[in-house]
Tab-separated table of C-alpha atoms and ligand atoms in Angstrom:
chain	number	residue	atom	x	y	z
A	1	MET	CA	84.788	148.716	91.759
A	2	ARG	CA	86.671	147.265	88.670
A	3	ALA	CA	85.554	148.642	85.264
A	4	ILE	CA	87.024	148.275	81.955
A	5	ALA	CA	88.250	151.739	80.442
A	6	VAL	CA	90.362	153.438	78.191
A	7	ARG	CA	91.873	156.564	78.881
A	8	ARG	CA	92.483	159.844	77.084
A	9	GLY	CA	95.383	159.552	74.843
A	10	GLU	CA	95.701	155.673	75.146
A	11	SER	CA	94.490	152.849	72.817
A	12	THR	CA	94.504	149.901	75.119
A	13	PRO	CA	91.437	149.011	77.247
A	14	ARG	CA	92.454	148.532	81.030
A	15	VAL	CA	90.714	147.746	84.219
A	16	VAL	CA	90.450	150.971	86.416
A	17	ASP	CA	89.209	151.450	89.934
A	18	VAL	CA	86.081	153.531	90.200
A	19	PRO	CA	83.467	154.557	92.615
A	20	LYS	CA	80.532	152.298	92.493
A	21	PRO	CA	77.733	154.261	91.016
A	22	THR	CA	74.377	155.515	93.244
A	23	PRO	CA	71.140	155.393	91.485
A	24	ASP	CA	69.088	158.546	90.948
A	25	THR	CA	65.597	158.397	91.066
A	26	GLY	CA	63.949	156.308	88.338
A	27	GLU	CA	67.186	154.038	88.078
A	28	ALA	CA	68.168	150.765	89.278
A	29	LEU	CA	71.301	149.857	90.424
A	30	VAL	CA	72.519	146.615	88.389
A	31	ARG	CA	75.351	143.781	88.908
A	32	THR	CA	77.260	143.069	85.712
A	33	LEU	CA	77.232	139.479	84.605
A	34	ARG	CA	78.388	139.594	81.223
A	35	VAL	CA	79.288	142.173	78.469
A	36	GLY	CA	80.021	141.137	74.605
A	37	ILE	CA	82.798	143.006	72.778
A	38	ASP	CA	82.008	144.100	68.888
A	39	GLY	CA	83.639	145.859	66.390
A	40	THR	CA	82.479	149.348	67.734
A	41	ASP	CA	84.318	148.565	71.152
A	42	HIS	CA	87.501	148.210	68.987
A	43	GLU	CA	86.737	151.380	67.039
A	44	VAL	CA	86.033	152.994	70.601
A	45	VAL	CA	89.233	151.674	71.812
A	46	GLY	CA	91.139	152.884	69.162
A	47	GLY	CA	89.692	156.064	69.081
A	48	SER	CA	88.041	156.266	65.394
A	49	HIS	CA	84.423	156.392	66.823
A	50	GLY	CA	82.560	157.598	69.760
A	51	GLY	CA	83.459	160.212	72.253
A	52	PHE	CA	84.403	160.642	75.985
A	53	PRO	CA	81.967	161.550	78.582
A	54	GLU	CA	81.832	165.064	78.937
A	55	GLY	CA	84.496	166.285	81.876
A	56	THR	CA	86.065	162.678	82.274
A	57	ASP	CA	89.520	161.866	80.955
A	58	TYR	CA	88.329	158.135	80.749
A	59	GLN	CA	85.419	155.793	79.118
A	60	ILE	CA	84.166	152.767	80.492
A	61	LEU	CA	83.654	150.472	77.573
A	62	GLY	CA	80.995	148.106	76.794
A	63	HIS	CA	77.508	148.183	75.386
A	64	GLU	CA	76.207	144.736	75.019
A	65	ALA	CA	75.284	143.866	78.795
A	66	VAL	CA	73.627	141.587	81.048
A	67	GLY	CA	72.995	141.807	84.529
A	68	VAL	CA	71.151	141.504	87.740
A	69	VAL	CA	69.173	143.892	89.563
A	70	GLU	CA	70.970	144.697	92.806
A	71	ASP	CA	68.965	147.750	93.976
A	72	PRO	CA	65.629	148.175	92.395
A	73	ASN	CA	65.512	151.705	93.929
A	74	GLY	CA	61.667	152.291	93.549
A	75	THR	CA	61.369	151.124	89.864
A	76	ARG	CA	59.431	148.105	88.537
A	77	PHE	CA	61.997	145.840	89.124
A	78	ASP	CA	62.550	143.215	91.919
A	79	ALA	CA	66.001	142.859	93.402
A	80	GLY	CA	67.426	139.607	91.483
A	81	ASP	CA	65.776	140.453	88.343
A	82	LEU	CA	67.653	139.826	85.276
A	83	VAL	CA	68.010	142.964	82.697
A	84	VAL	CA	69.454	143.802	79.512
A	85	PRO	CA	70.255	147.737	79.075
A	86	THR	CA	69.833	149.304	75.737
A	87	VAL	CA	72.229	151.814	74.289
A	88	ARG	CA	71.149	155.019	73.645
A	89	ARG	CA	70.442	157.740	76.165
A	90	PRO	CA	68.775	161.229	75.764
A	91	PRO	CA	71.460	164.306	75.714
A	92	GLY	CA	68.979	166.333	77.727
A	93	ALA	CA	65.102	166.809	78.640
A	94	GLY	CA	62.596	167.126	75.833
A	95	ASN	CA	63.853	164.666	73.472
A	96	GLU	CA	60.987	164.091	71.022
A	97	HIS	CA	62.422	160.545	69.483
A	98	PHE	CA	62.933	159.321	73.214
A	99	GLU	CA	59.609	160.349	74.368
A	100	ARG	CA	58.071	158.487	71.247
A	101	GLY	CA	60.099	155.361	72.376
A	102	GLU	CA	62.340	155.839	68.721
A	103	PRO	CA	65.511	156.560	70.179
A	104	ASP	CA	66.740	154.475	67.254
A	105	MET	CA	65.512	157.054	64.802
A	106	ALA	CA	67.106	160.042	66.593
A	107	PRO	CA	69.920	161.968	64.354
A	108	ASP	CA	73.554	162.551	65.338
A	109	GLY	CA	73.789	164.715	68.468
A	110	ALA	CA	70.355	164.240	69.689
A	111	TYR	CA	71.594	160.813	71.547
A	112	LEU	CA	74.225	159.770	73.644
A	113	GLU	CA	75.199	156.030	73.489
A	114	ARG	CA	76.510	154.011	76.600
A	115	GLY	CA	79.928	152.894	76.167
A	116	ILE	CA	80.241	154.563	72.906
A	117	VAL	CA	79.291	158.394	72.388
A	118	GLY	CA	79.287	160.776	75.364
A	119	ALA	CA	78.506	158.279	78.263
A	120	HIS	CA	79.981	155.486	80.375
A	121	GLY	CA	78.959	151.881	79.379
A	122	TYR	CA	78.641	148.539	81.262
A	123	MET	CA	81.596	147.189	81.550
A	124	ALA	CA	82.219	147.623	85.318
A	125	ASP	CA	81.162	145.475	88.411
A	126	TYR	CA	77.910	147.557	88.375
A	127	PHE	CA	76.181	150.033	86.398
A	128	THR	CA	73.108	152.266	86.975
A	129	SER	CA	70.420	152.877	84.332
A	130	ASP	CA	67.058	154.616	84.177
A	131	GLU	CA	64.336	151.525	84.230
A	132	ARG	CA	62.893	152.775	80.765
A	133	PHE	CA	66.295	151.606	79.379
A	134	LEU	CA	66.037	148.118	81.259
A	135	VAL	CA	64.519	145.191	79.674
A	136	GLY	CA	63.660	142.212	82.169
A	137	VAL	CA	64.773	138.793	80.482
A	138	PRO	CA	64.320	135.376	81.757
A	139	ASP	CA	67.055	133.636	84.108
A	140	ASP	CA	67.886	131.480	81.768
A	141	PHE	CA	69.774	134.337	79.456
A	142	ALA	CA	72.564	134.808	82.278
A	143	THR	CA	74.993	133.605	79.917
A	144	THR	CA	73.676	134.726	76.641
A	145	GLY	CA	71.827	137.720	77.472
A	146	PHE	CA	74.596	140.211	76.194
A	147	LEU	CA	73.683	139.060	72.558
A	148	VAL	CA	69.843	140.732	73.109
A	149	GLU	CA	71.739	144.081	72.130
A	150	PRO	CA	73.332	142.959	68.495
A	151	VAL	CA	70.375	140.800	67.882
A	152	SER	CA	67.748	143.494	68.427
A	153	ASN	CA	69.762	145.600	65.749
A	154	THR	CA	68.264	142.893	63.039
A	155	GLU	CA	65.112	142.892	64.633
A	156	LYS	CA	64.849	146.518	63.586
A	157	ALA	CA	66.577	146.038	60.140
A	158	LEU	CA	64.202	142.996	59.771
A	159	GLU	CA	61.037	145.205	60.673
A	160	HIS	CA	62.091	148.194	58.355
A	161	ALA	CA	62.825	145.438	55.529
A	162	TYR	CA	59.377	144.061	55.724
A	163	ALA	CA	57.563	147.273	56.199
A	164	SER	CA	59.141	148.745	52.773
A	165	ARG	CA	57.814	145.621	51.373
A	166	SER	CA	54.225	145.605	53.059
A	167	ALA	CA	52.102	147.723	50.423
A	168	PHE	CA	51.991	144.469	48.210
A	169	GLU	CA	51.923	140.844	48.691
A	170	TRP	CA	55.493	140.062	49.647
A	171	GLU	CA	56.579	136.098	49.846
A	172	PRO	CA	60.095	135.953	50.279
A	173	GLU	CA	62.047	132.796	50.407
A	174	SER	CA	65.609	133.066	49.766
A	175	ALA	CA	67.960	135.268	52.026
A	176	LEU	CA	71.836	136.340	51.641
A	177	VAL	CA	73.688	137.590	54.447
A	178	LEU	CA	77.062	139.652	53.768
A	179	GLY	CA	79.450	139.158	56.161
A	180	ASN	CA	80.146	136.257	58.614
A	181	GLY	CA	81.427	138.083	61.883
A	182	PRO	CA	79.123	137.920	64.616
A	183	LEU	CA	76.422	140.466	63.229
A	184	GLY	CA	76.503	137.932	60.020
A	185	LEU	CA	75.979	134.779	61.966
A	186	LEU	CA	73.525	136.030	64.366
A	187	THR	CA	71.312	137.150	61.939
A	188	LEU	CA	71.954	133.864	59.352
A	189	ALA	CA	70.651	132.266	62.726
A	190	MET	CA	67.539	134.247	62.732
A	191	LEU	CA	66.883	133.871	59.146
A	192	VAL	CA	67.286	130.121	59.287
A	193	GLU	CA	64.875	129.891	62.408
A	194	ARG	CA	62.184	131.901	60.596
A	195	ASP	CA	59.783	130.219	58.586
A	196	ASP	CA	59.637	132.767	55.682
A	197	PHE	CA	63.314	131.839	54.138
A	198	GLU	CA	63.619	128.413	52.646
A	199	ARG	CA	67.142	128.756	51.393
A	200	CYS	CA	69.708	131.270	52.992
A	201	TYR	CA	73.377	131.806	51.889
A	202	CYS	CA	75.997	133.746	53.671
A	203	LEU	CA	79.004	135.587	52.152
A	204	GLY	CA	82.590	135.671	53.316
A	205	ARG	CA	85.901	135.395	51.944
A	206	ARG	CA	87.742	132.661	54.031
A	207	ASP	CA	89.593	129.424	53.678
A	208	ARG	CA	88.397	126.078	54.811
A	209	PRO	CA	88.501	125.083	57.780
A	210	ASP	CA	87.181	127.872	59.028
A	211	PRO	CA	84.781	128.169	62.364
A	212	THR	CA	82.813	130.574	60.717
A	213	ILE	CA	82.265	128.255	57.635
A	214	GLU	CA	81.470	125.197	59.897
A	215	ILE	CA	78.504	127.523	61.706
A	216	ILE	CA	77.071	128.854	58.400
A	217	GLU	CA	76.688	125.114	57.271
A	218	ARG	CA	75.583	123.434	60.376
A	219	LEU	CA	72.857	126.255	60.193
A	220	GLY	CA	71.881	124.614	57.037
A	221	ALA	CA	72.992	127.535	54.995
A	222	THR	CA	75.113	127.662	51.772
A	223	TYR	CA	78.520	129.455	52.233
A	224	VAL	CA	79.342	131.860	49.222
A	225	ASP	CA	83.339	132.899	48.965
A	226	SER	CA	83.197	136.650	47.680
A	227	ARG	CA	86.754	135.742	46.245
A	228	GLU	CA	85.400	133.316	43.756
A	229	THR	CA	81.648	134.496	43.345
A	230	PRO	CA	81.720	138.408	43.898
A	231	LEU	CA	78.216	139.812	44.823
A	232	PRO	CA	77.408	140.607	41.141
A	233	GLU	CA	77.938	136.842	40.146
A	234	VAL	CA	75.656	135.424	43.258
A	235	LEU	CA	72.527	135.731	40.729
A	236	ASP	CA	74.302	133.347	38.123
A	237	ALA	CA	75.932	131.415	40.508
A	238	HIS	CA	73.173	130.864	42.850
A	239	GLU	CA	69.819	132.440	42.824
A	240	ALA	CA	68.004	135.849	43.090
A	241	MET	CA	67.636	136.858	46.549
A	242	ASP	CA	64.456	138.227	47.891
A	243	PHE	CA	66.227	139.807	50.945
A	244	VAL	CA	70.115	140.805	51.346
A	245	TYR	CA	71.529	141.642	54.847
A	246	GLU	CA	74.714	143.628	54.335
A	247	ALA	CA	77.247	143.021	57.285
A	248	THR	CA	80.437	143.623	55.765
A	249	GLY	CA	81.199	147.211	56.072
A	250	HIS	CA	82.915	146.997	52.338
A	251	ALA	CA	81.069	149.823	50.967
A	252	PRO	CA	81.017	148.115	47.342
A	253	HIS	CA	78.337	145.725	48.611
A	254	ALA	CA	76.296	148.512	49.654
A	255	PHE	CA	75.299	148.722	45.893
A	256	GLU	CA	76.319	145.443	44.403
A	257	THR	CA	73.275	144.260	46.922
A	258	VAL	CA	71.074	145.306	44.114
A	259	THR	CA	72.163	143.054	41.567
A	260	ALA	CA	71.816	140.075	43.922
A	261	LEU	CA	68.265	141.012	44.765
A	262	ALA	CA	65.525	139.350	42.944
A	263	PRO	CA	62.716	141.709	41.467
A	264	ASN	CA	60.540	143.377	44.383
A	265	GLY	CA	63.178	142.336	46.621
A	266	VAL	CA	64.733	144.586	49.587
A	267	GLY	CA	68.342	144.934	50.921
A	268	ALA	CA	69.136	146.207	54.383
A	269	LEU	CA	72.571	147.749	55.103
A	270	LEU	CA	74.223	147.377	58.302
A	271	GLY	CA	77.819	147.886	57.956
A	272	ILE	CA	79.587	150.934	59.242
A	273	PRO	CA	82.420	151.816	56.544
A	274	SER	CA	84.804	154.644	56.662
A	275	ASP	CA	84.970	157.604	53.694
A	276	GLY	CA	86.017	155.790	49.945
A	277	THR	CA	85.109	156.135	46.627
A	278	VAL	CA	83.858	153.039	45.034
A	279	GLU	CA	84.018	152.004	41.280
A	280	LEU	CA	80.391	150.637	40.233
A	281	ASP	CA	77.851	150.028	37.424
A	282	GLY	CA	75.841	152.387	38.556
A	283	GLY	CA	73.552	152.775	35.323
A	284	ARG	CA	72.800	148.585	36.081
A	285	ILE	CA	72.283	149.556	39.790
A	286	HIS	CA	69.783	152.430	39.216
A	287	ARG	CA	67.993	150.940	36.406
A	288	GLU	CA	67.431	147.548	38.187
A	289	MET	CA	66.269	149.343	41.082
A	290	VAL	CA	63.431	151.096	39.276
A	291	LEU	CA	62.228	148.793	36.792
A	292	GLN	CA	62.291	145.789	39.379
A	293	ASN	CA	60.865	147.492	42.259
A	294	LYS	CA	64.079	146.673	44.550
A	295	ALA	CA	64.785	148.892	47.901
A	296	LEU	CA	67.653	149.463	49.729
A	297	LEU	CA	67.517	150.724	53.330
A	298	GLY	CA	70.037	151.740	56.042
A	299	SER	CA	69.195	150.561	59.839
A	300	VAL	CA	70.960	151.507	62.860
A	301	ASN	CA	70.335	150.535	66.738
A	302	SER	CA	67.049	149.467	67.911
A	303	ASN	CA	64.177	150.296	70.059
A	304	VAL	CA	62.701	148.660	73.511
A	305	GLU	CA	60.444	146.660	71.329
A	306	GLN	CA	63.071	145.121	69.176
A	307	TYR	CA	64.645	144.165	72.308
A	308	GLU	CA	61.980	142.394	73.403
A	309	ALA	CA	61.730	141.003	69.910
A	310	ALA	CA	65.261	139.807	70.176
A	311	GLU	CA	64.590	137.779	73.296
A	312	GLU	CA	62.208	135.262	71.468
A	313	SER	CA	65.008	135.064	68.566
A	314	LEU	CA	67.777	134.075	71.082
A	315	ALA	CA	65.594	131.811	72.694
A	316	ALA	CA	64.878	129.966	69.619
A	317	PHE	CA	68.743	129.550	68.623
A	318	PRO	CA	70.198	126.161	69.191
A	319	GLU	CA	72.510	125.840	71.999
A	320	TRP	CA	75.244	124.506	70.014
A	321	PHE	CA	75.091	127.875	67.977
A	322	THR	CA	75.652	130.206	71.028
A	323	ASP	CA	78.405	127.847	72.401
A	324	GLU	CA	80.223	128.094	68.989
A	325	LEU	CA	79.731	131.909	68.126
A	326	VAL	CA	81.443	132.777	71.919
A	327	THR	CA	84.876	131.802	71.441
A	328	GLY	CA	85.794	133.034	74.648
A	329	VAL	CA	84.672	134.412	78.005
A	330	TYR	CA	87.520	136.331	80.120
A	331	GLY	CA	87.540	137.712	83.412
A	332	PRO	CA	88.066	141.521	83.753
A	333	ASP	CA	91.936	141.048	84.394
A	334	GLU	CA	91.889	139.175	81.467
A	335	VAL	CA	90.774	142.325	78.907
A	336	GLU	CA	93.774	142.247	76.750
A	337	ARG	CA	92.840	138.783	75.538
A	338	ALA	CA	89.341	139.502	75.338
A	339	PHE	CA	90.063	142.466	73.056
A	340	GLU	CA	92.490	139.759	70.638
A	341	THR	CA	91.466	139.279	67.082
A	342	GLY	CA	92.166	136.400	64.938
A	343	ASP	CA	90.343	134.228	62.301
A	344	ASP	CA	89.621	131.655	65.518
A	345	VAL	CA	87.789	134.559	67.270
A	346	ILE	CA	84.378	135.228	66.533
A	347	LYS	CA	82.906	136.635	69.446
A	348	THR	CA	84.410	137.261	73.051
A	349	VAL	CA	82.749	138.290	76.216
A	350	VAL	CA	83.747	139.799	79.696
A	351	GLU	CA	82.339	138.421	82.603
A	352	PHE	CA	82.231	140.122	85.833
A	353	ASP	CA	79.975	137.892	87.775
A	354	THR	CA	77.476	134.790	87.613
A	355	LEU	CA	74.284	134.313	88.662
B	1	NDP	P1	83.113	142.260	61.629
B	1	NDP	O1	84.260	143.206	61.064
B	1	NDP	O2	83.724	141.284	62.660
B	1	NDP	O3	82.528	141.138	60.258
B	1	NDP	C1	82.441	141.991	59.082
B	1	NDP	C2	82.689	140.299	58.231
B	1	NDP	O4	82.493	140.515	56.698
B	1	NDP	C3	84.194	139.654	58.174
B	1	NDP	O5	83.963	138.420	58.964
B	1	NDP	C4	85.060	139.919	57.364
B	1	NDP	O6	85.534	138.840	56.834
B	1	NDP	C5	83.643	139.974	56.040
B	1	NDP	N1	84.146	140.697	55.037
B	1	NDP	C6	84.626	141.910	55.104
B	1	NDP	N2	84.767	142.322	53.613
B	1	NDP	C7	84.405	141.277	52.842
B	1	NDP	C8	84.090	140.947	51.656
B	1	NDP	N3	84.705	141.839	50.737
B	1	NDP	N4	83.974	139.667	50.953
B	1	NDP	C9	83.272	138.630	51.970
B	1	NDP	N5	83.407	139.053	53.033
B	1	NDP	C10	83.694	140.293	53.838
B	1	NDP	O7	81.876	143.198	62.005
B	1	NDP	P2	80.501	142.685	62.706
B	1	NDP	O8	79.971	141.384	62.411
B	1	NDP	O9	80.605	142.996	64.451
B	1	NDP	O10	79.581	143.704	61.959
B	1	NDP	C11	79.173	143.813	61.020
B	1	NDP	C12	79.037	145.248	60.440
B	1	NDP	O11	78.132	145.700	60.802
B	1	NDP	C13	80.383	146.374	60.910
B	1	NDP	O12	80.853	147.388	59.758
B	1	NDP	C14	79.793	146.761	62.142
B	1	NDP	O13	80.459	147.986	62.192
B	1	NDP	C15	78.336	147.214	61.722
B	1	NDP	N6	77.217	147.277	62.664
B	1	NDP	C16	76.394	147.576	62.747
B	1	NDP	C17	75.158	147.805	63.342
B	1	NDP	C18	74.015	148.564	62.989
B	1	NDP	O14	73.308	148.774	63.741
B	1	NDP	N7	73.682	149.243	61.920
B	1	NDP	C19	75.124	147.251	64.646
B	1	NDP	C20	76.823	146.744	64.766
B	1	NDP	C21	77.324	146.128	64.022
B	1	NDP	P3	87.089	138.661	57.436
B	1	NDP	O15	86.586	138.280	59.290
B	1	NDP	O16	87.317	137.397	56.700
B	1	NDP	O17	87.787	139.759	57.367
B	2	ZN	ZN1	77.239	145.574	69.546
């Protein structure tokens, strides 16, 4: 079968011919429909993130997938069911985080990640998965279901943010998303759809006309240009934010988030920067966190319940939003184009098959 992989020593994705997998006991065989591409995939291709599966000299890419059960193999699924796989897998037996259904809370080394760390991904005509890590989705998710994974990352961040404010009466009204990449835009659409937030903002660094600014404004949110209004000035230029969601990966934003927060507000940090020193008014940030009961939290990955919550969020998106977000659908033999980046590219997907 066809698979899209990166070979050891190379830094471009290519189509390789690999044997069709056979499901083990407890696993189903899935025919892949679509696999989304995100920044992590680019990092895996470039070799700055992740690691090859043990004993192989190639890694099959892709962690955002939707597919159809081809062979249920005794699992709870029926042939023809539409499914979305989760990303993390236990590295061996007896892993407490996986046993509790909290793989997203496992520390480094206590998990593998399909398509990222130590395990093959889903960019292939077929993949197999333990049924515990497959989430059934409705038939009308055949084209959009690959977005369940990134949306579930935000479901987790929101759950943790609300939990951090659960000791008192928290009534958020304003939210700011940092970053107009795919994760930022998906999150903005989720926040707009939620009744909690009356006013939503999204921070970027693009000139108009720009497709992401068009999406931000069509969602009814306000675009904030960080070159004109740096994060510590958002409070004066707009308003204090009850919730800030960081999705730029720009390290100063992690700390400057505190300056944009309203008293009792919470900031969720999702970006994954590389090492680097930043210059900040640490005194102001520390003082405001304490005297204004502000919270910051980091969040990565997600669990099965958060995938299920993501299904609902995704179903609530207006159709135009996913149409505008997905700027390219490519066949496996067009993989180089699928991995191209640019200001007119938001989210691309590799399509192996259709329903
Ligand atoms: P992208 O890199 O596509 O998006 C980041 C966006 O932030 C870009 O649009 C970029 O603008 C913008 N940006 C960067 N710096 C600034 C700045 N100083 N001011 C204003 N805007 C800025 O990534 P994704 O959307 O895919 O993901 C966002 C981050 O979240 C990444 O760091 C990614 O690694 C991480 N991530 C974390 C997950 C988790 O579970 N924690 C899951 C998935 C992703 P421009 O395009 O104009 O350069
Ligand atoms: Zn992803």
